[in-house]
PDB file of C-alpha atoms in Angstrom:
ATOM      1  CA  MET A 662       1.933  19.866  24.584  1.00 64.00           C
ATOM      2  CA  ALA A 663       2.491  16.267  23.544  1.00 59.00           C
ATOM      3  CA  GLU A 664       5.815  14.671  22.666  1.00 52.00           C
ATOM      4  CA  THR A 665       6.946  11.647  20.701  1.00 52.00           C
ATOM      5  CA  SER A 666      10.434  10.582  21.815  1.00 46.00           C
ATOM      6  CA  PRO A 667      13.074   8.784  19.827  1.00 46.00           C
ATOM      7  CA  ALA A 668      13.264   5.033  20.358  1.00 41.00           C
ATOM      8  CA  SER A 669      16.963   5.035  21.069  1.00 43.00           C
ATOM      9  CA  GLY A 670      18.338   6.447  24.271  1.00 46.00           C
ATOM     10  CA  ALA A 671      21.864   6.711  22.995  1.00 56.00           C
ATOM     11  CA  GLY A 672      23.507   9.635  24.783  1.00 75.00           C
ATOM     12  CA  ILE A 673      23.735  13.309  23.920  1.00 85.00           C
ATOM     13  CA  PRO A 674      23.430  14.126  20.225  1.00 91.00           C
ATOM     14  CA  VAL A 675      26.022  16.351  18.617  1.00 94.00           C
ATOM     15  CA  LEU A 676      23.336  18.292  16.750  1.00 97.00           C
ATOM     16  CA  SER A 677      19.669  19.082  17.255  1.00 97.00           C
ATOM     17  CA  VAL A 678      17.624  20.498  14.407  1.00 98.00           C
ATOM     18  CA  VAL A 679      14.398  22.264  15.404  1.00 98.00           C
ATOM     19  CA  VAL A 680      11.732  22.519  12.710  1.00 98.00           C
ATOM     20  CA  PRO A 681       8.589  24.546  13.515  1.00 98.00           C
ATOM     21  CA  CYS A 682       5.640  23.332  11.408  1.00 98.00           C
ATOM     22  CA  PHE A 683       2.227  24.756  10.588  1.00 98.00           C
ATOM     23  CA  ASN A 684       0.093  23.168   7.859  1.00 98.00           C
ATOM     24  CA  GLU A 685       3.061  21.593   6.072  1.00 98.00           C
ATOM     25  CA  GLU A 686       1.508  18.332   4.844  1.00 97.00           C
ATOM     26  CA  GLU A 687       2.525  18.983   1.234  1.00 97.00           C
ATOM     27  CA  VAL A 688       6.232  19.442   1.993  1.00 97.00           C
ATOM     28  CA  ILE A 689       7.037  17.708   5.276  1.00 98.00           C
ATOM     29  CA  GLY A 690       7.955  14.355   3.710  1.00 97.00           C
ATOM     30  CA  ILE A 691      10.509  15.854   1.335  1.00 96.00           C
ATOM     31  CA  THR A 692      11.698  18.157   4.097  1.00 97.00           C
ATOM     32  CA  HIS A 693      12.443  15.201   6.346  1.00 97.00           C
ATOM     33  CA  ARG A 694      14.216  13.221   3.621  1.00 97.00           C
ATOM     34  CA  THR A 695      16.347  16.199   2.582  1.00 96.00           C
ATOM     35  CA  LEU A 696      17.106  17.271   6.141  1.00 96.00           C
ATOM     36  CA  SER A 697      17.966  13.739   7.294  1.00 97.00           C
ATOM     37  CA  GLU A 698      20.299  13.106   4.358  1.00 96.00           C
ATOM     38  CA  THR A 699      22.049  16.434   4.864  1.00 96.00           C
ATOM     39  CA  VAL A 700      22.501  16.122   8.622  1.00 96.00           C
ATOM     40  CA  ARG A 701      23.525  12.453   8.431  1.00 95.00           C
ATOM     41  CA  ALA A 702      26.324  13.454   6.034  1.00 95.00           C
ATOM     42  CA  LEU A 703      27.615  15.938   8.633  1.00 95.00           C
ATOM     43  CA  VAL A 704      27.304  14.058  11.936  1.00 95.00           C
ATOM     44  CA  SER A 705      26.362  10.553  13.004  1.00 92.00           C
ATOM     45  CA  ASP A 706      24.598  11.483  16.230  1.00 96.00           C
ATOM     46  CA  TYR A 707      21.726  13.938  15.789  1.00 97.00           C
ATOM     47  CA  GLU A 708      18.068  14.538  16.470  1.00 97.00           C
ATOM     48  CA  ILE A 709      15.407  16.318  14.480  1.00 98.00           C
ATOM     49  CA  ILE A 710      12.665  17.922  16.541  1.00 98.00           C
ATOM     50  CA  TYR A 711       9.509  18.860  14.675  1.00 98.00           C
ATOM     51  CA  VAL A 712       7.162  21.205  16.526  1.00 98.00           C
ATOM     52  CA  ASP A 713       3.645  21.103  15.136  1.00 98.00           C
ATOM     53  CA  ASP A 714       2.093  24.474  15.914  1.00 98.00           C
ATOM     54  CA  GLY A 715      -1.558  23.419  15.859  1.00 97.00           C
ATOM     55  CA  SER A 716      -1.726  22.426  12.194  1.00 98.00           C
ATOM     56  CA  ARG A 717      -5.225  21.868  10.824  1.00 97.00           C
ATOM     57  CA  ASP A 718      -4.133  19.576   7.998  1.00 98.00           C
ATOM     58  CA  ARG A 719      -2.406  16.156   8.144  1.00 98.00           C
ATOM     59  CA  THR A 720       0.981  17.534   9.220  1.00 98.00           C
ATOM     60  CA  LEU A 721       0.848  15.996  12.693  1.00 98.00           C
ATOM     61  CA  ASP A 722      -0.211  12.565  11.387  1.00 98.00           C
ATOM     62  CA  ILE A 723       2.640  12.604   8.878  1.00 98.00           C
ATOM     63  CA  LEU A 724       5.103  13.672  11.582  1.00 98.00           C
ATOM     64  CA  HIS A 725       3.991  10.787  13.814  1.00 98.00           C
ATOM     65  CA  ASP A 726       4.556   8.369  10.909  1.00 98.00           C
ATOM     66  CA  ILE A 727       8.025   9.833  10.342  1.00 98.00           C
ATOM     67  CA  ALA A 728       8.899   9.550  14.046  1.00 98.00           C
ATOM     68  CA  ALA A 729       7.683   5.942  14.163  1.00 98.00           C
ATOM     69  CA  ALA A 730      10.032   5.065  11.285  1.00 98.00           C
ATOM     70  CA  ASP A 731      13.012   7.233  12.281  1.00 97.00           C
ATOM     71  CA  PRO A 732      14.471   6.994  15.805  1.00 96.00           C
ATOM     72  CA  THR A 733      16.346  10.291  15.351  1.00 97.00           C
ATOM     73  CA  THR A 734      13.041  12.164  15.159  1.00 98.00           C
ATOM     74  CA  ARG A 735      11.016  13.714  17.964  1.00 97.00           C
ATOM     75  CA  VAL A 736       7.640  15.406  17.573  1.00 98.00           C
ATOM     76  CA  LEU A 737       6.133  18.036  19.825  1.00 98.00           C
ATOM     77  CA  SER A 738       2.589  19.179  19.190  1.00 98.00           C
ATOM     78  CA  PHE A 739       0.529  22.124  20.342  1.00 97.00           C
ATOM     79  CA  ALA A 740      -3.242  21.767  20.746  1.00 95.00           C
ATOM     80  CA  ARG A 741      -3.688  25.061  18.912  1.00 96.00           C
ATOM     81  CA  ASN A 742      -1.603  27.583  17.005  1.00 95.00           C
ATOM     82  CA  PHE A 743       0.652  29.613  19.305  1.00 96.00           C
ATOM     83  CA  GLY A 744       2.901  31.074  16.607  1.00 96.00           C
ATOM     84  CA  HIS A 745       6.355  30.533  15.188  1.00 96.00           C
ATOM     85  CA  SER A 746       8.232  31.980  18.192  1.00 97.00           C
ATOM     86  CA  SER A 747       6.499  29.646  20.640  1.00 97.00           C
ATOM     87  CA  ALA A 748       7.209  26.656  18.415  1.00 98.00           C
ATOM     88  CA  VAL A 749      10.881  27.594  18.210  1.00 98.00           C
ATOM     89  CA  SER A 750      11.078  28.088  21.988  1.00 98.00           C
ATOM     90  CA  ALA A 751       9.478  24.709  22.646  1.00 98.00           C
ATOM     91  CA  GLY A 752      11.892  23.024  20.254  1.00 98.00           C
ATOM     92  CA  LEU A 753      14.850  24.684  21.941  1.00 98.00           C
ATOM     93  CA  ASP A 754      13.562  23.637  25.368  1.00 97.00           C
ATOM     94  CA  PHE A 755      13.305  19.983  24.289  1.00 96.00           C
ATOM     95  CA  SER A 756      16.519  19.810  22.273  1.00 97.00           C
ATOM     96  CA  THR A 757      19.371  17.853  23.792  1.00 96.00           C
ATOM     97  CA  GLY A 758      22.137  18.407  21.241  1.00 95.00           C
ATOM     98  CA  ARG A 759      25.410  20.164  21.936  1.00 95.00           C
ATOM     99  CA  ALA A 760      24.510  22.542  19.076  1.00 95.00           C
ATOM    100  CA  VAL A 761      21.066  23.508  17.815  1.00 97.00           C
ATOM    101  CA  VAL A 762      19.969  24.697  14.387  1.00 97.00           C
ATOM    102  CA  ILE A 763      16.525  26.098  13.622  1.00 97.00           C
ATOM    103  CA  ILE A 764      15.208  25.647  10.093  1.00 96.00           C
ATOM    104  CA  ASP A 765      11.816  26.258   8.485  1.00 95.00           C
ATOM    105  CA  ALA A 766       9.794  23.278   7.268  1.00 96.00           C
ATOM    106  CA  ASP A 767       9.310  24.724   3.782  1.00 93.00           C
ATOM    107  CA  LEU A 768      13.060  24.520   3.043  1.00 89.00           C
ATOM    108  CA  GLN A 769      13.178  28.230   2.267  1.00 90.00           C
ATOM    109  CA  ASP A 770      16.672  28.015   3.727  1.00 85.00           C
ATOM    110  CA  PRO A 771      18.234  24.861   2.294  1.00 89.00           C
ATOM    111  CA  PRO A 772      19.512  22.330   4.841  1.00 92.00           C
ATOM    112  CA  GLU A 773      22.875  22.341   3.043  1.00 89.00           C
ATOM    113  CA  VAL A 774      23.697  25.639   4.789  1.00 90.00           C
ATOM    114  CA  ILE A 775      23.904  23.755   8.099  1.00 91.00           C
ATOM    115  CA  GLY A 776      27.319  22.412   7.137  1.00 87.00           C
ATOM    116  CA  ARG A 777      28.636  25.936   6.596  1.00 87.00           C
ATOM    117  CA  MET A 778      27.786  26.871  10.153  1.00 80.00           C
TER     118      MET A 778
END
């Protein structure tokens, strides 16, 4: 498993958001924008951890671009598909926030529900 770390080393985030991904190239950009805007409105110190579960499309490349531009973003990648549960577990293992939320990359559950938790 490979990891891209955030550029800043600024302490423990209040919130970690774990996002398992598999072949999400068509939605991952809008997912990141929506998720970032929503979380930023709730807390100032957060991290978003994308776990690429062996995608065969451009998902991982897009995630690396996002992480390079956004220091709140971390990317973990599997060499092959291990399944949703393994991606979630890896994200939880690497999260450093005081609270952790798991959300799907396709925005089936809107990020706005995070604030209600």
